[in-house]
PDB file of C-alpha atoms and ligand atoms in Angstrom:
ATOM      1  CA  MET A   1      23.480   8.246   3.005  1.00  0.00           C
ATOM      2  CA  ASN A   2      23.119  11.732   1.549  1.00  0.00           C
ATOM      3  CA  LYS A   3      20.286  13.713   3.031  1.00  0.00           C
ATOM      4  CA  PHE A   4      17.743  14.708   0.421  1.00  0.00           C
ATOM      5  CA  ASP A   5      18.184  18.137  -1.027  1.00  0.00           C
ATOM      6  CA  VAL A   6      15.638  19.653  -3.404  1.00  0.00           C
ATOM      7  CA  THR A   7      18.368  20.503  -5.911  1.00  0.00           C
ATOM      8  CA  THR A   8      18.839  16.777  -6.468  1.00  0.00           C
ATOM      9  CA  ILE A   9      15.543  16.634  -8.378  1.00  0.00           C
ATOM     10  CA  PRO A  10      16.768  16.906 -11.965  1.00  0.00           C
ATOM     11  CA  THR A  11      15.162  19.711 -13.982  1.00  0.00           C
ATOM     12  CA  GLU A  12      14.780  17.386 -16.985  1.00  0.00           C
ATOM     13  CA  LEU A  13      12.676  15.050 -14.809  1.00  0.00           C
ATOM     14  CA  ILE A  14      10.330  17.912 -13.947  1.00  0.00           C
ATOM     15  CA  GLU A  15      10.030  18.653 -17.661  1.00  0.00           C
ATOM     16  CA  GLN A  16       9.333  14.973 -18.410  1.00  0.00           C
ATOM     17  CA  ILE A  17       6.574  14.857 -15.783  1.00  0.00           C
ATOM     18  CA  ARG A  18       5.081  18.063 -17.202  1.00  0.00           C
ATOM     19  CA  ASN A  19       4.982  16.449 -20.639  1.00  0.00           C
ATOM     20  CA  ALA A  20       3.731  13.046 -19.468  1.00  0.00           C
ATOM     21  CA  GLU A  21       0.598  11.672 -21.142  1.00  0.00           C
ATOM     22  CA  HIS A  22       0.061   8.835 -18.698  1.00  0.00           C
ATOM     23  CA  LEU A  23       1.789   8.758 -15.330  1.00  0.00           C
ATOM     24  CA  VAL A  24       1.656   5.643 -13.160  1.00  0.00           C
ATOM     25  CA  VAL A  25       2.623   5.519  -9.488  1.00  0.00           C
ATOM     26  CA  LEU A  26       3.330   2.337  -7.538  1.00  0.00           C
ATOM     27  CA  THR A  27       3.453   2.764  -3.769  1.00  0.00           C
ATOM     28  CA  GLY A  28       4.442   0.479  -0.918  1.00  0.00           C
ATOM     29  CA  ALA A  29       4.639   0.625   2.857  1.00  0.00           C
ATOM     30  CA  GLY A  30       7.275   3.391   2.711  1.00  0.00           C
ATOM     31  CA  VAL A  31       4.729   5.977   1.563  1.00  0.00           C
ATOM     32  CA  SER A  32       2.839   5.505   4.850  1.00  0.00           C
ATOM     33  CA  ALA A  33       5.959   5.336   7.041  1.00  0.00           C
ATOM     34  CA  GLU A  34       5.824   9.079   7.768  1.00  0.00           C
ATOM     35  CA  SER A  35       2.207   8.645   8.942  1.00  0.00           C
ATOM     36  CA  GLY A  36       3.576   6.359  11.634  1.00  0.00           C
ATOM     37  CA  ILE A  37       2.194   3.136  10.146  1.00  0.00           C
ATOM     38  CA  PRO A  38       4.628   0.332  10.861  1.00  0.00           C
ATOM     39  CA  THR A  39       5.422  -1.943   7.936  1.00  0.00           C
ATOM     40  CA  PHE A  40       3.866  -5.365   7.955  1.00  0.00           C
ATOM     41  CA  ARG A  41       6.746  -7.026   9.764  1.00  0.00           C
ATOM     42  CA  ASP A  42       7.217  -4.102  12.167  1.00  0.00           C
ATOM     43  CA  ALA A  43       3.583  -4.643  13.212  1.00  0.00           C
ATOM     44  CA  MET A  44       4.563  -7.922  14.893  1.00  0.00           C
ATOM     45  CA  THR A  45       4.972  -6.393  18.329  1.00  0.00           C
ATOM     46  CA  GLY A  46       3.638  -7.135  21.821  1.00  0.00           C
ATOM     47  CA  LEU A  47       1.148  -9.987  21.775  1.00  0.00           C
ATOM     48  CA  TRP A  48       1.847 -10.578  18.078  1.00  0.00           C
ATOM     49  CA  GLU A  49       5.587 -10.976  18.650  1.00  0.00           C
ATOM     50  CA  ASN A  50       5.042 -14.671  19.294  1.00  0.00           C
ATOM     51  CA  TYR A  51       3.766 -15.331  15.791  1.00  0.00           C
ATOM     52  CA  ARG A  52       5.222 -15.283  12.316  1.00  0.00           C
ATOM     53  CA  ALA A  53       3.553 -12.884   9.850  1.00  0.00           C
ATOM     54  CA  GLU A  54       2.645 -15.859   7.666  1.00  0.00           C
ATOM     55  CA  GLU A  55       0.750 -17.440  10.582  1.00  0.00           C
ATOM     56  CA  LEU A  56      -1.470 -14.400  11.035  1.00  0.00           C
ATOM     57  CA  ALA A  57      -1.796 -13.449   7.387  1.00  0.00           C
ATOM     58  CA  SER A  58      -3.032 -16.675   5.849  1.00  0.00           C
ATOM     59  CA  ALA A  59      -6.243 -18.641   5.418  1.00  0.00           C
ATOM     60  CA  GLY A  60      -4.634 -21.478   7.376  1.00  0.00           C
ATOM     61  CA  GLY A  61      -3.913 -19.123  10.274  1.00  0.00           C
ATOM     62  CA  PHE A  62      -7.474 -17.816  10.213  1.00  0.00           C
ATOM     63  CA  ARG A  63      -8.906 -21.363  10.222  1.00  0.00           C
ATOM     64  CA  LYS A  64      -6.670 -22.267  13.147  1.00  0.00           C
ATOM     65  CA  SER A  65      -7.584 -19.250  15.251  1.00  0.00           C
ATOM     66  CA  PRO A  66     -10.109 -16.773  13.810  1.00  0.00           C
ATOM     67  CA  PRO A  67     -10.069 -14.546  16.950  1.00  0.00           C
ATOM     68  CA  LEU A  68      -6.260 -14.265  16.962  1.00  0.00           C
ATOM     69  CA  VAL A  69      -6.118 -13.236  13.301  1.00  0.00           C
ATOM     70  CA  TRP A  70      -9.167 -10.971  13.500  1.00  0.00           C
ATOM     71  CA  GLY A  71      -7.732  -9.324  16.640  1.00  0.00           C
ATOM     72  CA  TRP A  72      -4.440  -8.583  14.854  1.00  0.00           C
ATOM     73  CA  TYR A  73      -6.202  -7.002  11.879  1.00  0.00           C
ATOM     74  CA  GLU A  74      -8.565  -5.016  14.083  1.00  0.00           C
ATOM     75  CA  TRP A  75      -5.567  -3.676  16.003  1.00  0.00           C
ATOM     76  CA  ARG A  76      -3.933  -2.653  12.723  1.00  0.00           C
ATOM     77  CA  ARG A  77      -7.174  -1.140  11.421  1.00  0.00           C
ATOM     78  CA  ASN A  78      -7.415   0.947  14.565  1.00  0.00           C
ATOM     79  CA  MET A  79      -3.832   2.114  14.087  1.00  0.00           C
ATOM     80  CA  VAL A  80      -4.461   3.317  10.542  1.00  0.00           C
ATOM     81  CA  LEU A  81      -7.743   4.972  11.503  1.00  0.00           C
ATOM     82  CA  GLN A  82      -5.824   7.035  14.053  1.00  0.00           C
ATOM     83  CA  ALA A  83      -3.084   7.906  11.541  1.00  0.00           C
ATOM     84  CA  LYS A  84      -3.292  10.787   9.095  1.00  0.00           C
ATOM     85  CA  PRO A  85      -2.212  11.004   5.453  1.00  0.00           C
ATOM     86  CA  ASN A  86       1.230  12.617   5.193  1.00  0.00           C
ATOM     87  CA  PRO A  87       2.645  15.129   2.652  1.00  0.00           C
ATOM     88  CA  ALA A  88       3.556  12.253   0.302  1.00  0.00           C
ATOM     89  CA  HIS A  89      -0.056  11.061   0.074  1.00  0.00           C
ATOM     90  CA  GLU A  90      -1.203  14.660  -0.370  1.00  0.00           C
ATOM     91  CA  ALA A  91       1.346  15.389  -3.112  1.00  0.00           C
ATOM     92  CA  LEU A  92       0.221  12.299  -5.048  1.00  0.00           C
ATOM     93  CA  ALA A  93      -3.424  13.380  -4.866  1.00  0.00           C
ATOM     94  CA  LYS A  94      -2.358  16.747  -6.369  1.00  0.00           C
ATOM     95  CA  LEU A  95      -0.110  15.147  -8.977  1.00  0.00           C
ATOM     96  CA  ALA A  96      -3.171  13.364 -10.401  1.00  0.00           C
ATOM     97  CA  THR A  97      -4.573  16.741 -11.451  1.00  0.00           C
ATOM     98  CA  LYS A  98      -1.406  17.746 -13.337  1.00  0.00           C
ATOM     99  CA  VAL A  99      -1.289  15.059 -16.028  1.00  0.00           C
ATOM    100  CA  PRO A 100      -3.826  13.915 -18.646  1.00  0.00           C
ATOM    101  CA  ARG A 101      -3.880  10.326 -17.335  1.00  0.00           C
ATOM    102  CA  PHE A 102      -2.908   9.155 -13.892  1.00  0.00           C
ATOM    103  CA  THR A 103      -3.008   5.663 -12.361  1.00  0.00           C
ATOM    104  CA  LEU A 104      -2.204   5.082  -8.705  1.00  0.00           C
ATOM    105  CA  VAL A 105      -1.377   1.482  -7.805  1.00  0.00           C
ATOM    106  CA  THR A 106      -0.738   0.615  -4.166  1.00  0.00           C
ATOM    107  CA  GLN A 107       0.291  -2.402  -2.151  1.00  0.00           C
ATOM    108  CA  ASN A 108      -0.928  -0.686   1.012  1.00  0.00           C
ATOM    109  CA  VAL A 109      -4.106  -1.717   2.792  1.00  0.00           C
ATOM    110  CA  ASP A 110      -4.489   1.454   4.886  1.00  0.00           C
ATOM    111  CA  ASN A 111      -6.593   3.645   2.503  1.00  0.00           C
ATOM    112  CA  LEU A 112      -4.455   6.701   3.346  1.00  0.00           C
ATOM    113  CA  HIS A 113      -4.265   7.557  -0.364  1.00  0.00           C
ATOM    114  CA  GLU A 114      -8.058   7.878  -0.500  1.00  0.00           C
ATOM    115  CA  ARG A 115      -8.104   9.884   2.712  1.00  0.00           C
ATOM    116  CA  ALA A 116      -5.642  12.311   1.086  1.00  0.00           C
ATOM    117  CA  GLY A 117      -8.039  12.718  -1.852  1.00  0.00           C
ATOM    118  CA  SER A 118      -6.800  10.161  -4.388  1.00  0.00           C
ATOM    119  CA  ILE A 119      -9.510   8.413  -6.387  1.00  0.00           C
ATOM    120  CA  ASP A 120      -9.702   5.149  -8.335  1.00  0.00           C
ATOM    121  CA  VAL A 121      -6.736   3.686  -6.456  1.00  0.00           C
ATOM    122  CA  LEU A 122      -5.827   0.177  -7.606  1.00  0.00           C
ATOM    123  CA  HIS A 123      -5.403  -1.882  -4.427  1.00  0.00           C
ATOM    124  CA  LEU A 124      -3.214  -4.866  -5.282  1.00  0.00           C
ATOM    125  CA  HIS A 125      -3.365  -6.272  -1.743  1.00  0.00           C
ATOM    126  CA  GLY A 126      -6.912  -5.305  -0.755  1.00  0.00           C
ATOM    127  CA  SER A 127      -7.860  -3.094   2.180  1.00  0.00           C
ATOM    128  CA  LEU A 128      -8.201  -3.325   5.948  1.00  0.00           C
ATOM    129  CA  HIS A 129     -11.517  -1.516   5.523  1.00  0.00           C
ATOM    130  CA  SER A 130     -13.347  -3.931   3.224  1.00  0.00           C
ATOM    131  CA  PRO A 131     -13.808  -7.241   5.036  1.00  0.00           C
ATOM    132  CA  ARG A 132     -15.914 -10.053   3.642  1.00  0.00           C
ATOM    133  CA  CYS A 133     -17.381 -13.379   4.661  1.00  0.00           C
ATOM    134  CA  PHE A 134     -14.829 -16.215   4.786  1.00  0.00           C
ATOM    135  CA  ALA A 135     -17.562 -18.634   3.654  1.00  0.00           C
ATOM    136  CA  CYS A 136     -19.693 -16.836   1.056  1.00  0.00           C
ATOM    137  CA  ALA A 137     -17.445 -13.804   0.252  1.00  0.00           C
ATOM    138  CA  ARG A 138     -20.267 -11.267   0.696  1.00  0.00           C
ATOM    139  CA  PRO A 139     -18.923  -7.881   1.824  1.00  0.00           C
ATOM    140  CA  TYR A 140     -19.322  -6.900   5.459  1.00  0.00           C
ATOM    141  CA  VAL A 141     -19.801  -3.298   6.530  1.00  0.00           C
ATOM    142  CA  PHE A 142     -18.129  -2.153   9.749  1.00  0.00           C
ATOM    143  CA  ASP A 143     -20.138  -0.135  12.255  1.00  0.00           C
ATOM    144  CA  SER A 144     -19.206   3.504  11.923  1.00  0.00           C
ATOM    145  CA  THR A 145     -18.304   3.607  15.623  1.00  0.00           C
ATOM    146  CA  ILE A 146     -14.991   1.993  16.422  1.00  0.00           C
ATOM    147  CA  PRO A 147     -15.270  -0.502  19.280  1.00  0.00           C
ATOM    148  CA  PRO A 148     -12.801   0.454  22.038  1.00  0.00           C
ATOM    149  CA  GLU A 149     -11.557  -3.142  22.272  1.00  0.00           C
ATOM    150  CA  ILE A 150      -9.675  -2.832  18.987  1.00  0.00           C
ATOM    151  CA  ASN A 151      -7.185  -0.545  20.724  1.00  0.00           C
ATOM    152  CA  GLU A 152      -5.811  -3.515  22.567  1.00  0.00           C
ATOM    153  CA  GLU A 153      -3.538  -6.261  21.422  1.00  0.00           C
ATOM    154  CA  LYS A 154      -5.901  -9.143  21.980  1.00  0.00           C
ATOM    155  CA  SER A 155      -7.873 -11.859  20.260  1.00  0.00           C
ATOM    156  CA  ILE A 156     -11.330 -10.744  19.126  1.00  0.00           C
ATOM    157  CA  GLU A 157     -14.103 -13.007  17.906  1.00  0.00           C
ATOM    158  CA  PRO A 158     -14.831 -12.052  14.266  1.00  0.00           C
ATOM    159  CA  PRO A 159     -18.348 -10.841  13.460  1.00  0.00           C
ATOM    160  CA  ARG A 160     -20.716 -13.140  11.560  1.00  0.00           C
ATOM    161  CA  CYS A 161     -22.087 -12.758   8.068  1.00  0.00           C
ATOM    162  CA  SER A 162     -25.727 -11.637   8.145  1.00  0.00           C
ATOM    163  CA  HIS A 163     -26.449 -13.790   5.095  1.00  0.00           C
ATOM    164  CA  CYS A 164     -24.875 -17.180   5.866  1.00  0.00           C
ATOM    165  CA  GLY A 165     -23.564 -16.876   9.415  1.00  0.00           C
ATOM    166  CA  GLY A 166     -19.970 -17.448   8.258  1.00  0.00           C
ATOM    167  CA  LYS A 167     -17.031 -15.765   9.951  1.00  0.00           C
ATOM    168  CA  ILE A 168     -15.930 -12.378   8.623  1.00  0.00           C
ATOM    169  CA  ARG A 169     -12.317 -12.203   7.385  1.00  0.00           C
ATOM    170  CA  PRO A 170     -10.120  -9.189   6.614  1.00  0.00           C
ATOM    171  CA  GLY A 171     -10.359  -7.881   3.055  1.00  0.00           C
ATOM    172  CA  VAL A 172      -6.638  -8.181   2.391  1.00  0.00           C
ATOM    173  CA  VAL A 173      -4.689 -10.555   0.175  1.00  0.00           C
ATOM    174  CA  TRP A 174      -3.118 -13.220   2.368  1.00  0.00           C
ATOM    175  CA  PHE A 175      -0.023 -15.312   1.780  1.00  0.00           C
ATOM    176  CA  GLY A 176      -0.846 -18.045  -0.702  1.00  0.00           C
ATOM    177  CA  GLU A 177      -3.748 -16.082  -2.239  1.00  0.00           C
ATOM    178  CA  LEU A 178      -3.972 -14.629  -5.710  1.00  0.00           C
ATOM    179  CA  LEU A 179      -4.092 -10.884  -6.245  1.00  0.00           C
ATOM    180  CA  PRO A 180      -7.481  -9.548  -7.426  1.00  0.00           C
ATOM    181  CA  GLU A 181      -7.191 -10.461 -11.093  1.00  0.00           C
ATOM    182  CA  LYS A 182      -8.934  -7.519 -12.720  1.00  0.00           C
ATOM    183  CA  ILE A 183      -7.086  -4.964 -10.599  1.00  0.00           C
ATOM    184  CA  PHE A 184      -3.730  -6.579 -11.290  1.00  0.00           C
ATOM    185  CA  GLN A 185      -4.478  -6.614 -15.022  1.00  0.00           C
ATOM    186  CA  GLN A 186      -5.388  -2.926 -14.919  1.00  0.00           C
ATOM    187  CA  ALA A 187      -2.112  -2.187 -13.125  1.00  0.00           C
ATOM    188  CA  GLU A 188      -0.087  -4.231 -15.613  1.00  0.00           C
ATOM    189  CA  GLY A 189      -1.915  -2.589 -18.518  1.00  0.00           C
ATOM    190  CA  ALA A 190      -1.173   0.899 -17.178  1.00  0.00           C
ATOM    191  CA  ALA A 191       2.484  -0.005 -16.580  1.00  0.00           C
ATOM    192  CA  GLY A 192       2.767  -1.206 -20.175  1.00  0.00           C
ATOM    193  CA  LYS A 193       1.357   2.025 -21.615  1.00  0.00           C
ATOM    194  CA  CYS A 194       2.627   4.784 -19.339  1.00  0.00           C
ATOM    195  CA  ASP A 195       5.404   7.166 -20.271  1.00  0.00           C
ATOM    196  CA  VAL A 196       6.441   7.966 -16.673  1.00  0.00           C
ATOM    197  CA  MET A 197       6.319   5.736 -13.590  1.00  0.00           C
ATOM    198  CA  LEU A 198       7.135   6.639  -9.981  1.00  0.00           C
ATOM    199  CA  VAL A 199       8.040   3.719  -7.693  1.00  0.00           C
ATOM    200  CA  ILE A 200       7.706   4.945  -4.135  1.00  0.00           C
ATOM    201  CA  GLY A 201       8.493   3.304  -0.811  1.00  0.00           C
ATOM    202  CA  THR A 202       8.553  -0.303  -1.878  1.00  0.00           C
ATOM    203  CA  SER A 203      11.293  -2.839  -1.298  1.00  0.00           C
ATOM    204  CA  GLY A 204      10.324  -4.640  -4.501  1.00  0.00           C
ATOM    205  CA  LEU A 205      10.579  -7.962  -2.725  1.00  0.00           C
ATOM    206  CA  VAL A 206       6.948  -9.039  -2.860  1.00  0.00           C
ATOM    207  CA  PHE A 207       5.730 -10.524  -6.124  1.00  0.00           C
ATOM    208  CA  PRO A 208       3.844 -10.195  -8.389  1.00  0.00           C
ATOM    209  CA  ALA A 209       3.519  -6.496  -7.390  1.00  0.00           C
ATOM    210  CA  ALA A 210       7.274  -6.123  -7.835  1.00  0.00           C
ATOM    211  CA  ASN A 211       6.886  -6.973 -11.540  1.00  0.00           C
ATOM    212  CA  ILE A 212       5.012  -3.733 -12.220  1.00  0.00           C
ATOM    213  CA  PRO A 213       8.122  -1.473 -12.431  1.00  0.00           C
ATOM    214  CA  SER A 214       9.858  -4.016 -14.682  1.00  0.00           C
ATOM    215  CA  ILE A 215       7.004  -3.724 -17.190  1.00  0.00           C
ATOM    216  CA  ALA A 216       7.466   0.056 -17.379  1.00  0.00           C
ATOM    217  CA  ILE A 217      11.262  -0.282 -17.582  1.00  0.00           C
ATOM    218  CA  HIS A 218      10.899  -2.830 -20.382  1.00  0.00           C
ATOM    219  CA  ASN A 219       8.482  -0.476 -22.144  1.00  0.00           C
ATOM    220  CA  LYS A 220      11.135   2.302 -22.041  1.00  0.00           C
ATOM    221  CA  ALA A 221       9.062   4.552 -19.796  1.00  0.00           C
ATOM    222  CA  ILE A 222      10.892   7.078 -17.655  1.00  0.00           C
ATOM    223  CA  THR A 223      11.079   5.456 -14.242  1.00  0.00           C
ATOM    224  CA  VAL A 224      11.752   7.174 -10.930  1.00  0.00           C
ATOM    225  CA  GLN A 225      12.409   5.480  -7.609  1.00  0.00           C
ATOM    226  CA  ILE A 226      11.865   7.380  -4.338  1.00  0.00           C
ATOM    227  CA  ASN A 227      13.260   5.484  -1.375  1.00  0.00           C
ATOM    228  CA  PRO A 228      15.745   6.272   1.408  1.00  0.00           C
ATOM    229  CA  THR A 229      17.353   2.850   1.100  1.00  0.00           C
ATOM    230  CA  SER A 230      18.644   0.823  -1.734  1.00  0.00           C
ATOM    231  CA  THR A 231      16.539  -1.751  -3.633  1.00  0.00           C
ATOM    232  CA  ASP A 232      16.942  -4.007  -6.653  1.00  0.00           C
ATOM    233  CA  PHE A 233      15.484  -1.196  -8.784  1.00  0.00           C
ATOM    234  CA  ASP A 234      18.391   1.204  -8.046  1.00  0.00           C
ATOM    235  CA  SER A 235      20.338   0.502 -11.193  1.00  0.00           C
ATOM    236  CA  SER A 236      17.427  -0.088 -13.582  1.00  0.00           C
ATOM    237  CA  VAL A 237      15.374   3.088 -13.000  1.00  0.00           C
ATOM    238  CA  THR A 238      16.026   6.276 -14.956  1.00  0.00           C
ATOM    239  CA  TYR A 239      16.230   8.368 -11.782  1.00  0.00           C
ATOM    240  CA  ASN A 240      16.948   7.054  -8.304  1.00  0.00           C
ATOM    241  CA  LEU A 241      15.952   9.741  -5.791  1.00  0.00           C
ATOM    242  CA  ILE A 242      17.301   8.779  -2.388  1.00  0.00           C
ATOM    243  CA  GLY A 243      15.210  10.150   0.455  1.00  0.00           C
ATOM    244  CA  LYS A 244      11.829  10.191   2.128  1.00  0.00           C
ATOM    245  CA  ALA A 245       8.661  10.315   0.060  1.00  0.00           C
ATOM    246  CA  GLY A 246       7.203  12.958   2.398  1.00  0.00           C
ATOM    247  CA  GLU A 247      10.091  15.298   1.543  1.00  0.00           C
ATOM    248  CA  ILE A 248      10.772  14.526  -2.122  1.00  0.00           C
ATOM    249  CA  LEU A 249       7.185  14.487  -3.426  1.00  0.00           C
ATOM    250  CA  PRO A 250       6.134  17.876  -2.006  1.00  0.00           C
ATOM    251  CA  ALA A 251       9.405  19.376  -3.311  1.00  0.00           C
ATOM    252  CA  MET A 252       8.665  17.893  -6.723  1.00  0.00           C
ATOM    253  CA  MET A 253       5.168  19.390  -6.671  1.00  0.00           C
ATOM    254  CA  GLU A 254       6.647  22.823  -5.894  1.00  0.00           C
ATOM    255  CA  LEU A 255       8.781  22.570  -9.020  1.00  0.00           C
ATOM    256  CA  LEU A 256       5.983  21.372 -11.303  1.00  0.00           C
TER     257      LEU A 256
HETATM  258  N1  APR B   1       9.773   7.215   2.067  1.00  0.00           N
HETATM  259  C1  APR B   1       9.955   6.337   1.045  1.00  0.00           C
HETATM  260  N2  APR B   1      10.284   5.050   1.244  1.00  0.00           N
HETATM  261  C2  APR B   1      10.445   4.623   2.506  1.00  0.00           C
HETATM  262  C3  APR B   1      10.283   5.489   3.613  1.00  0.00           C
HETATM  263  C4  APR B   1       9.926   6.842   3.353  1.00  0.00           C
HETATM  264  N3  APR B   1       9.749   7.734   4.329  1.00  0.00           N
HETATM  265  N4  APR B   1      10.506   4.764   4.740  1.00  0.00           N
HETATM  266  C5  APR B   1      10.798   3.517   4.349  1.00  0.00           C
HETATM  267  N5  APR B   1      10.774   3.422   3.004  1.00  0.00           N
HETATM  268  C6  APR B   1      11.025   2.251   2.158  1.00  0.00           C
HETATM  269  C7  APR B   1      11.966   1.227   2.744  1.00  0.00           C
HETATM  270  O1  APR B   1      13.326   1.619   2.502  1.00  0.00           O
HETATM  271  C8  APR B   1      11.570  -0.030   1.983  1.00  0.00           C
HETATM  272  O2  APR B   1      12.297  -0.156   0.768  1.00  0.00           O
HETATM  273  O3  APR B   1       9.809   1.557   2.002  1.00  0.00           O
HETATM  274  C9  APR B   1      10.090   0.210   1.657  1.00  0.00           C
HETATM  275  C10 APR B   1       9.135  -0.668   2.433  1.00  0.00           C
HETATM  276  O4  APR B   1       9.345  -1.987   2.061  1.00  0.00           O
HETATM  277  P1  APR B   1       8.394  -3.174   2.566  1.00  0.00           P
HETATM  278  O5  APR B   1       8.197  -3.063   4.040  1.00  0.00           O
HETATM  279  O6  APR B   1       8.933  -4.455   2.029  1.00  0.00           O
HETATM  280  O7  APR B   1       6.990  -2.788   1.941  1.00  0.00           O
HETATM  281  P2  APR B   1       6.359  -3.160   0.538  1.00  0.00           P
HETATM  282  O8  APR B   1       7.379  -3.110  -0.537  1.00  0.00           O
HETATM  283  O9  APR B   1       5.147  -2.322   0.431  1.00  0.00           O
HETATM  284  O10 APR B   1       5.931  -4.660   0.792  1.00  0.00           O
HETATM  285  C11 APR B   1       5.027  -5.251  -0.080  1.00  0.00           C
HETATM  286  O11 APR B   1       4.654  -7.062   1.500  1.00  0.00           O
HETATM  287  O12 APR B   1       4.578  -6.880   3.741  1.00  0.00           O
HETATM  288  C12 APR B   1       3.860  -7.326   2.633  1.00  0.00           C
HETATM  289  O13 APR B   1       1.611  -7.256   1.897  1.00  0.00           O
HETATM  290  C13 APR B   1       2.608  -6.490   2.492  1.00  0.00           C
HETATM  291  O14 APR B   1       1.941  -4.914   0.803  1.00  0.00           O
HETATM  292  C14 APR B   1       3.040  -5.373   1.528  1.00  0.00           C
HETATM  293  C15 APR B   1       4.023  -6.121   0.636  1.00  0.00           C
END
């Protein structure tokens, strides 16, 4: 694999971004990798090693053992609260100010884009920070102080809904659940209208999120992949920039 070198960012791409009317970005776990956030499957360590991701990230899993599932998500929430946005998140927050229209769509549940200053982020898979009641769906607000127990890999009894007494569940999209309809429609709509799309740090294996780049490709937008490894998008994007998001995006911003 060639190491990324700033001269590999084509000058015509910089020009195309400068002239873009509507730029859409789709991010995946790779954009948070340099903040030290393990990808979903890499988070199955220690206590969680004994379970399949689908067991912990599903309504069935939650019904079977609410404390096990809640404990796993609390452990992950703690990890992202301790992490910091990296230069890729920061570059994307700046990029939003350089084009007339900007839409940031993410599959990540860590809120690092917001912490880097991005606004109106479309969260296709929800957020670790917006839990709700499993029974009545009312939102639940976390205490601002982080309980020390969430540092540990252990089962934790979920809090109860103050309205109906139901168990609180994580605010993420689980296996077998539909994506939030309105948000997905907004993302599809933006992909169908944009003139430039950046696809950053996603394997493109999880659907329907992985359809978003195809919409832009079909619509003849200029598409750019940023990823150190190869994906199914390699041959269909206009530019395939091989390397880390935290190196390529800041370099791109320097050139803009
Ligand atoms: N910069 C850019 N890309 C990176 C970097 C980096 N520094 N490090 C890793 N990547 C790439 C990997 O090469 C891989 O292609 O990020 C991608 C991560 O792929 P996945 O782990 O499959 O993440 P994602 O595509 O976001 O998965 C989608 O699946 O795990 C579920 O719900 C979860 O939202 C997630 C969804």
